[in-house]
Amino acid sequence: MRFSEIPGQADVKRVLVQTVHRQHVAHAQLFRGAEGSAALALALAYATFLNCEQRGPAAQDSCGQCPACQKNDKLIHPDLNFILPVTTTKAVAKDAVSSKFAADWRSFVLENPYQGLNDWMQHIGADNKQGSISKEESLQLLKLVSLKAFEGQFKIVVIWLPELMHPAAANAVLKLLEEPPPATIFLLVSFSPEQLLPTIISRVQPVVVRPYSEADVASFLHQQHQVPEAKARQIAQLVEGNLGAALAAREASTDNDYFAFFVEWMRQCYGYKVDLILTKTDEFQKMGRENQKEFLQFGLGVLRKVLLYGVDAQFVPHLPASEQQFVTGFSRFVHRANADALAQEFNEAHYHIERNANPRMVFVDMSLRIAELLKMPA
């Protein structure tokens, strides 16, 4: 992976590149970011840059052409190693360690490097089990770092989600950080760094990966994945900066225009047009359960945006022109007095739909309650 393939994060990329050119590469670095962030992607791009064979003195990215880059792109470079949370599965019935899931990990990351733990557990067929980095993994790690780099300048060990390490594994990592092997770089990628041992935190250089904005996600989907602009904005409103969820939604989403549906529905509720609401209910019914849930999440996001706009328009700086008129007008009817109750209606409807309630009944009941709430004085 190259830095150029990762949207945004210009400041982080610049700092990482400078550490290499100035020969100030810390032996242990902690890429800390929320689930769905670019933390893992940046660690992989950095690993590729570190061992690029044609890296010039002014290069800002790996070349992508040398044998090392090509192997890193496929995650098969002999000096790129991974420690991951795993568990027993049908394919690996006992002694679950990272090395036994190497092929699964490669396919998982190459498909979408912005995914989370639950996605990984589903990918390996772990059902409802929880993954962890076991104490047995510490023995594998000690053996791994005892070997010199095979081909590259550095041996790189990426530890994904170190907060899930067994205490024995955490202590083994701590010892390695205190007495690092020569030419070995540890890249820890964490979604919850506050769960790490303070002694580990004190021995790593932090790399803070900022979350993506709604505009960043929409631009990424539209420009790099050819998602129509309106649909890209719709997905971006749903995922709250999670690129992994955005890419998954791109694959699963339909052509429903949630915003147009929401606008028309809110106008019908405010006008208490019961006959039109019943017609709208038929449209909601035809969406299917997953799209119904997705729409309710989308509606909750629009409500949040409307409320913030009503408090101060500067809280919603990147409002698309197509939404400006509606959000501006609707902000008069969504305020502190009814915002919590409106949000609760959406959350409760989502809860009932998820538990197989009759969508027609849920939608009609919700619509009538919203109609009353929109008339509530500020």
Short mmCIF file of C-alpha atoms in Angstrom, two decimals:
data_model
loop_
_atom_site.label_atom_id
_atom_site.label_comp_id
_atom_site.label_asym_id
_atom_site.label_seq_id
_atom_site.Cartn_x
_atom_site.Cartn_y
_atom_site.Cartn_z
CA MET A 1 0.00 0.00 0.00
CA ARG A 2 1.15 3.52 -0.74
CA PHE A 3 0.41 6.79 1.03
CA SER A 4 -1.18 8.09 -2.18
CA GLU A 5 -3.89 5.42 -1.95
CA ILE A 6 -5.05 6.69 1.45
CA PRO A 7 -7.41 9.68 1.44
CA GLY A 8 -6.41 12.74 3.44
CA GLN A 9 -4.08 12.45 6.46
CA ALA A 10 -1.52 14.76 4.82
CA ASP A 11 0.08 15.82 8.12
CA VAL A 12 0.58 12.25 9.32
CA LYS A 13 2.01 11.15 5.98
CA ARG A 14 4.47 14.05 5.97
CA VAL A 15 5.71 13.26 9.49
CA LEU A 16 6.14 9.55 8.69
CA VAL A 17 8.12 10.29 5.54
CA GLN A 18 10.33 12.77 7.39
CA THR A 19 11.22 10.19 10.06
CA VAL A 20 12.68 7.99 7.34
CA HIS A 21 14.61 10.71 5.51
CA ARG A 22 16.00 12.08 8.78
CA GLN A 23 16.83 8.56 9.99
CA HIS A 24 14.75 9.07 13.12
CA VAL A 25 12.62 5.97 12.77
CA ALA A 26 11.38 4.98 16.23
CA HIS A 27 11.68 1.26 16.92
CA ALA A 28 8.10 1.17 18.28
CA GLN A 29 5.19 3.31 17.06
CA LEU A 30 1.54 3.33 18.03
CA PHE A 31 -0.94 4.19 15.26
CA ARG A 32 -4.00 5.18 17.25
CA GLY A 33 -7.31 5.82 15.53
CA ALA A 34 -10.97 4.91 15.73
CA GLU A 35 -12.37 1.80 14.07
CA GLY A 36 -12.75 2.49 10.37
CA SER A 37 -9.91 5.02 10.40
CA ALA A 38 -6.76 4.92 8.27
CA ALA A 39 -4.59 3.63 11.14
CA LEU A 40 -3.84 0.21 9.63
CA ALA A 41 -3.60 1.57 6.09
CA LEU A 42 -1.04 4.17 7.19
CA ALA A 43 1.00 1.56 9.06
CA LEU A 44 1.07 -0.64 5.94
CA ALA A 45 2.04 2.28 3.69
CA TYR A 46 4.79 3.22 6.16
CA ALA A 47 6.08 -0.36 6.23
CA THR A 48 6.22 -0.37 2.42
CA PHE A 49 8.05 2.97 2.38
CA LEU A 50 10.60 1.78 4.94
CA ASN A 51 11.72 -1.18 2.84
CA CYS A 52 11.26 0.32 -0.64
CA GLU A 53 14.40 -0.50 -2.64
CA GLN A 54 14.16 2.55 -4.91
CA ARG A 55 13.37 5.17 -2.28
CA GLY A 56 15.16 8.36 -3.24
CA PRO A 57 16.36 11.08 -0.82
CA ALA A 58 13.36 13.26 -1.68
CA ALA A 59 10.76 10.53 -2.21
CA GLN A 60 7.37 11.12 -0.59
CA ASP A 61 6.04 7.63 -1.25
CA SER A 62 7.21 4.12 -2.06
CA CYS A 63 7.93 3.44 -5.73
CA GLY A 64 5.45 0.60 -6.19
CA GLN A 65 7.71 -1.00 -8.79
CA CYS A 66 10.61 -2.63 -6.96
CA PRO A 67 10.38 -6.27 -5.78
CA ALA A 68 9.98 -5.16 -2.16
CA CYS A 69 7.00 -2.91 -2.95
CA GLN A 70 5.34 -5.56 -5.05
CA LYS A 71 5.68 -8.11 -2.26
CA ASN A 72 4.41 -5.63 0.32
CA ASP A 73 1.45 -4.83 -1.91
CA LYS A 74 0.48 -8.51 -1.70
CA LEU A 75 1.39 -8.69 2.03
CA ILE A 76 3.90 -11.47 1.31
CA HIS A 77 7.19 -9.71 1.99
CA PRO A 78 9.26 -11.99 4.28
CA ASP A 79 10.13 -9.05 6.55
CA LEU A 80 6.52 -7.92 7.01
CA ASN A 81 4.96 -9.84 9.88
CA PHE A 82 1.58 -9.64 11.59
CA ILE A 83 0.33 -10.39 15.09
CA LEU A 84 -3.49 -10.46 15.22
CA PRO A 85 -6.38 -11.33 17.52
CA VAL A 86 -7.58 -14.80 16.52
CA THR A 87 -9.60 -17.68 17.93
CA THR A 88 -10.37 -21.28 17.13
CA THR A 89 -12.53 -21.91 14.07
CA LYS A 90 -13.62 -24.88 12.01
CA ALA A 91 -10.47 -24.50 9.92
CA VAL A 92 -8.19 -23.99 12.95
CA ALA A 93 -9.59 -26.17 15.70
CA LYS A 94 -6.72 -25.70 18.18
CA ASP A 95 -3.55 -23.70 18.84
CA ALA A 96 -4.92 -20.59 17.16
CA VAL A 97 -2.05 -18.22 16.41
CA SER A 98 -1.67 -15.50 13.79
CA SER A 99 0.53 -17.49 11.42
CA LYS A 100 -2.29 -19.99 10.82
CA PHE A 101 -4.53 -17.19 9.54
CA ALA A 102 -2.00 -15.56 7.20
CA ALA A 103 -3.95 -16.27 4.01
CA ASP A 104 -7.23 -15.10 5.58
CA TRP A 105 -5.57 -11.91 6.79
CA ARG A 106 -4.15 -11.13 3.36
CA SER A 107 -7.51 -11.47 1.67
CA PHE A 108 -9.21 -9.48 4.45
CA VAL A 109 -6.85 -6.50 4.29
CA LEU A 110 -6.46 -6.44 0.52
CA GLU A 111 -10.24 -6.30 0.18
CA ASN A 112 -10.67 -3.40 2.63
CA PRO A 113 -7.93 -2.17 5.01
CA TYR A 114 -10.38 -0.05 7.02
CA GLN A 115 -12.36 -2.87 8.64
CA GLY A 116 -12.76 -3.69 12.33
CA LEU A 117 -12.55 -6.61 14.71
CA ASN A 118 -16.10 -7.86 14.13
CA ASP A 119 -15.47 -7.87 10.38
CA TRP A 120 -12.31 -9.92 10.96
CA MET A 121 -14.08 -12.43 13.20
CA GLN A 122 -16.80 -12.92 10.58
CA HIS A 123 -14.17 -13.26 7.85
CA ILE A 124 -12.47 -16.18 9.58
CA GLY A 125 -15.76 -17.84 10.54
CA ALA A 126 -15.40 -17.29 14.27
CA ASP A 127 -19.18 -17.08 14.78
CA ASN A 128 -19.83 -15.39 18.14
CA LYS A 129 -16.37 -16.00 19.61
CA GLN A 130 -14.11 -13.18 20.71
CA GLY A 131 -10.62 -12.88 19.32
CA SER A 132 -7.48 -12.28 21.35
CA ILE A 133 -3.70 -12.30 21.06
CA SER A 134 -2.94 -15.33 23.20
CA LYS A 135 -0.01 -16.13 25.46
CA GLU A 136 1.07 -18.77 22.92
CA GLU A 137 1.50 -15.90 20.47
CA SER A 138 4.26 -14.45 22.66
CA LEU A 139 6.43 -17.51 22.01
CA GLN A 140 5.89 -17.13 18.28
CA LEU A 141 6.76 -13.44 18.53
CA LEU A 142 10.01 -14.06 20.42
CA LYS A 143 11.04 -16.62 17.82
CA LEU A 144 10.09 -14.27 15.00
CA VAL A 145 12.19 -11.32 16.17
CA SER A 146 15.21 -13.50 16.92
CA LEU A 147 15.76 -13.81 13.18
CA LYS A 148 17.47 -11.14 11.11
CA ALA A 149 15.71 -9.37 8.26
CA PHE A 150 15.66 -11.60 5.18
CA GLU A 151 15.60 -9.05 2.37
CA GLY A 152 14.72 -5.58 3.61
CA GLN A 153 16.52 -2.97 5.66
CA PHE A 154 14.05 -3.54 8.48
CA LYS A 155 12.12 -6.44 9.95
CA ILE A 156 8.65 -5.04 10.57
CA VAL A 157 6.12 -6.45 13.02
CA VAL A 158 2.59 -5.06 12.79
CA ILE A 159 0.52 -5.78 15.90
CA TRP A 160 -3.13 -5.16 15.08
CA LEU A 161 -5.34 -4.37 18.09
CA PRO A 162 -2.69 -4.85 20.81
CA GLU A 163 -5.33 -3.95 23.40
CA LEU A 164 -6.55 -7.53 22.97
CA MET A 165 -3.26 -9.08 24.11
CA HIS A 166 -3.26 -11.69 26.86
CA PRO A 167 -1.19 -10.40 29.84
CA ALA A 168 1.60 -12.84 28.95
CA ALA A 169 1.69 -11.57 25.37
CA ALA A 170 1.61 -7.97 26.60
CA ASN A 171 4.55 -8.61 28.89
CA ALA A 172 6.51 -10.25 26.06
CA VAL A 173 5.89 -7.22 23.86
CA LEU A 174 6.89 -4.90 26.70
CA LYS A 175 10.19 -6.73 27.11
CA LEU A 176 10.88 -6.43 23.38
CA LEU A 177 10.10 -2.72 23.49
CA GLU A 178 12.48 -2.26 26.40
CA GLU A 179 15.29 -4.19 24.66
CA PRO A 180 14.44 -3.95 20.94
CA PRO A 181 16.19 -6.30 18.53
CA PRO A 182 18.37 -4.53 15.95
CA ALA A 183 16.73 -3.29 12.72
CA THR A 184 13.26 -4.35 13.97
CA ILE A 185 10.32 -1.95 13.85
CA PHE A 186 7.13 -2.56 15.83
CA LEU A 187 4.00 -0.87 14.46
CA LEU A 188 1.09 -1.18 16.88
CA VAL A 189 -2.34 -0.34 15.44
CA SER A 190 -4.92 0.32 18.14
CA PHE A 191 -8.57 1.36 18.24
CA SER A 192 -8.59 1.60 22.07
CA PRO A 193 -5.08 2.58 23.21
CA GLU A 194 -6.38 3.48 26.67
CA GLN A 195 -6.66 -0.27 27.30
CA LEU A 196 -2.93 -0.84 26.79
CA LEU A 197 -0.49 -1.14 29.67
CA PRO A 198 0.84 2.30 30.65
CA THR A 199 4.35 0.86 30.42
CA ILE A 200 3.75 -0.02 26.78
CA ILE A 201 2.30 3.42 26.05
CA SER A 202 5.41 5.03 27.55
CA ARG A 203 7.69 3.11 25.19
CA VAL A 204 6.03 3.83 21.86
CA GLN A 205 5.97 6.91 19.68
CA PRO A 206 2.34 7.94 19.11
CA VAL A 207 0.98 8.45 15.60
CA VAL A 208 -2.45 10.05 15.97
CA VAL A 209 -4.77 9.24 13.06
CA ARG A 210 -7.60 11.73 12.88
CA PRO A 211 -11.14 10.59 12.04
CA TYR A 212 -12.57 11.34 8.62
CA SER A 213 -15.23 13.99 8.21
CA GLU A 214 -18.50 13.37 6.41
CA ALA A 215 -17.17 15.37 3.45
CA ASP A 216 -13.97 13.27 3.38
CA VAL A 217 -15.94 10.02 3.22
CA ALA A 218 -18.28 11.29 0.52
CA SER A 219 -15.35 12.52 -1.58
CA PHE A 220 -13.50 9.21 -1.13
CA LEU A 221 -16.50 7.18 -2.30
CA HIS A 222 -17.28 9.48 -5.22
CA GLN A 223 -13.76 10.05 -6.53
CA GLN A 224 -12.04 6.74 -5.81
CA HIS A 225 -14.95 4.31 -6.03
CA GLN A 226 -17.24 6.01 -8.55
CA VAL A 227 -20.22 6.09 -6.20
CA PRO A 228 -22.77 8.67 -7.44
CA GLU A 229 -22.36 11.92 -5.54
CA ALA A 230 -25.81 11.88 -3.93
CA LYS A 231 -25.40 8.27 -2.82
CA ALA A 232 -21.89 8.98 -1.52
CA ARG A 233 -23.23 11.78 0.69
CA GLN A 234 -26.02 9.52 1.89
CA ILE A 235 -23.58 6.80 2.93
CA ALA A 236 -21.25 9.34 4.52
CA GLN A 237 -24.07 10.57 6.74
CA LEU A 238 -24.67 7.02 7.93
CA VAL A 239 -21.15 5.84 8.76
CA GLU A 240 -19.85 8.73 10.90
CA GLY A 241 -16.32 8.74 9.49
CA ASN A 242 -15.88 4.96 9.30
CA LEU A 243 -14.32 4.21 5.90
CA GLY A 244 -14.68 0.47 6.38
CA ALA A 245 -18.41 0.80 6.95
CA ALA A 246 -18.62 3.20 4.01
CA LEU A 247 -17.06 0.70 1.64
CA ALA A 248 -19.32 -2.07 2.93
CA ALA A 249 -22.38 0.16 2.50
CA ARG A 250 -21.26 0.94 -1.04
CA GLU A 251 -21.44 -2.75 -1.85
CA ALA A 252 -24.72 -3.41 -0.03
CA SER A 253 -26.69 -0.25 -0.62
CA THR A 254 -29.51 0.08 -3.07
CA ASP A 255 -30.57 3.01 -5.22
CA ASN A 256 -33.02 4.30 -2.61
CA ASP A 257 -32.88 8.08 -2.35
CA TYR A 258 -33.15 8.33 1.42
CA PHE A 259 -32.91 12.12 1.54
CA ALA A 260 -35.81 12.70 -0.86
CA PHE A 261 -37.86 10.09 1.02
CA PHE A 262 -37.06 11.74 4.36
CA VAL A 263 -37.94 15.25 3.16
CA GLU A 264 -41.30 14.22 1.74
CA TRP A 265 -42.12 12.14 4.81
CA MET A 266 -41.32 14.97 7.25
CA ARG A 267 -43.52 17.36 5.28
CA GLN A 268 -46.37 14.87 5.40
CA CYS A 269 -45.91 14.41 9.14
CA TYR A 270 -45.86 18.16 9.79
CA GLY A 271 -49.00 18.62 7.68
CA TYR A 272 -50.61 15.62 9.42
CA LYS A 273 -51.55 14.19 6.02
CA VAL A 274 -52.56 10.74 7.18
CA ASP A 275 -53.61 9.49 3.73
CA LEU A 276 -50.18 10.40 2.29
CA ILE A 277 -48.42 8.89 5.31
CA LEU A 278 -50.21 5.60 4.66
CA THR A 279 -49.04 5.70 1.05
CA LYS A 280 -45.52 6.44 2.29
CA THR A 281 -45.81 3.43 4.56
CA ASP A 282 -46.13 1.18 1.50
CA GLU A 283 -42.85 2.59 0.17
CA PHE A 284 -41.17 1.96 3.53
CA GLN A 285 -42.52 -1.60 3.55
CA LYS A 286 -41.02 -2.29 0.11
CA MET A 287 -37.53 -1.21 1.18
CA GLY A 288 -36.83 -4.47 2.98
CA ARG A 289 -35.68 -4.81 6.56
CA GLU A 290 -31.99 -3.94 6.15
CA ASN A 291 -32.73 -0.85 4.09
CA GLN A 292 -35.42 0.16 6.59
CA LYS A 293 -32.84 0.03 9.38
CA GLU A 294 -30.34 1.92 7.24
CA PHE A 295 -32.92 4.60 6.44
CA LEU A 296 -33.75 5.10 10.11
CA GLN A 297 -30.05 5.58 10.87
CA PHE A 298 -29.86 8.04 8.01
CA GLY A 299 -32.89 9.95 9.31
CA LEU A 300 -31.34 10.16 12.77
CA GLY A 301 -28.23 11.66 11.20
CA VAL A 302 -30.27 14.26 9.33
CA LEU A 303 -32.11 15.18 12.53
CA ARG A 304 -28.78 15.70 14.30
CA LYS A 305 -27.60 17.91 11.46
CA VAL A 306 -30.84 19.94 11.52
CA LEU A 307 -30.62 20.48 15.27
CA LEU A 308 -26.99 21.62 15.09
CA TYR A 309 -27.81 23.96 12.22
CA GLY A 310 -30.59 25.52 14.27
CA VAL A 311 -28.20 26.14 17.18
CA ASP A 312 -25.44 27.56 14.99
CA ALA A 313 -25.04 27.11 11.23
CA GLN A 314 -21.26 26.95 11.71
CA PHE A 315 -21.69 23.53 13.36
CA VAL A 316 -22.62 22.15 9.91
CA PRO A 317 -19.97 23.75 7.65
CA HIS A 318 -20.12 21.29 4.75
CA LEU A 319 -23.84 21.16 4.07
CA PRO A 320 -24.47 20.15 0.43
CA ALA A 321 -26.35 22.73 -1.62
CA SER A 322 -29.10 20.20 -2.36
CA GLU A 323 -29.86 19.91 1.37
CA GLN A 324 -29.45 23.57 2.34
CA GLN A 325 -33.05 24.69 1.81
CA PHE A 326 -34.62 21.78 3.67
CA VAL A 327 -32.21 21.85 6.62
CA THR A 328 -32.61 25.63 6.96
CA GLY A 329 -36.41 25.45 6.95
CA PHE A 330 -36.75 22.30 9.03
CA SER A 331 -34.41 23.64 11.74
CA ARG A 332 -37.32 25.83 12.95
CA PHE A 333 -39.23 22.71 13.99
CA VAL A 334 -36.40 20.64 15.53
CA HIS A 335 -35.17 22.22 18.75
CA ARG A 336 -34.05 21.41 22.27
CA ALA A 337 -37.62 20.85 23.44
CA ASN A 338 -38.37 17.99 21.03
CA ALA A 339 -34.99 16.81 19.70
CA ASP A 340 -34.50 14.05 22.29
CA ALA A 341 -38.01 12.72 21.80
CA LEU A 342 -37.63 12.73 18.01
CA ALA A 343 -34.33 10.87 18.26
CA GLN A 344 -35.94 8.36 20.60
CA GLU A 345 -38.66 7.66 18.02
CA PHE A 346 -36.03 6.79 15.42
CA ASN A 347 -34.04 4.64 17.85
CA GLU A 348 -37.12 2.76 19.03
CA ALA A 349 -38.31 2.17 15.47
CA HIS A 350 -34.86 0.79 14.58
CA TYR A 351 -35.01 -1.45 17.65
CA HIS A 352 -38.41 -2.87 16.68
CA ILE A 353 -37.53 -3.35 13.00
CA GLU A 354 -34.38 -5.19 14.03
CA ARG A 355 -36.55 -7.54 16.09
CA ASN A 356 -38.88 -8.32 13.20
CA ALA A 357 -41.78 -6.08 14.17
CA ASN A 358 -44.34 -5.34 11.46
CA PRO A 359 -42.72 -2.44 9.54
CA ARG A 360 -46.08 -0.94 8.51
CA MET A 361 -47.25 -0.67 12.11
CA VAL A 362 -43.88 0.69 13.24
CA PHE A 363 -43.81 3.33 10.50
CA VAL A 364 -47.40 4.53 10.98
CA ASP A 365 -47.06 4.73 14.76
CA MET A 366 -43.76 6.56 14.43
CA SER A 367 -45.15 8.99 11.86
CA LEU A 368 -48.08 10.01 14.07
CA ARG A 369 -45.81 10.57 17.06
CA ILE A 370 -43.40 12.65 14.97
CA ALA A 371 -46.37 14.72 13.70
CA GLU A 372 -47.21 15.65 17.31
CA LEU A 373 -43.60 16.39 18.25
CA LEU A 374 -43.02 18.71 15.29
CA LYS A 375 -45.87 20.91 16.54
CA MET A 376 -44.26 21.24 19.96
CA PRO A 377 -43.24 24.85 20.73
CA ALA A 378 -39.56 25.58 21.27
#
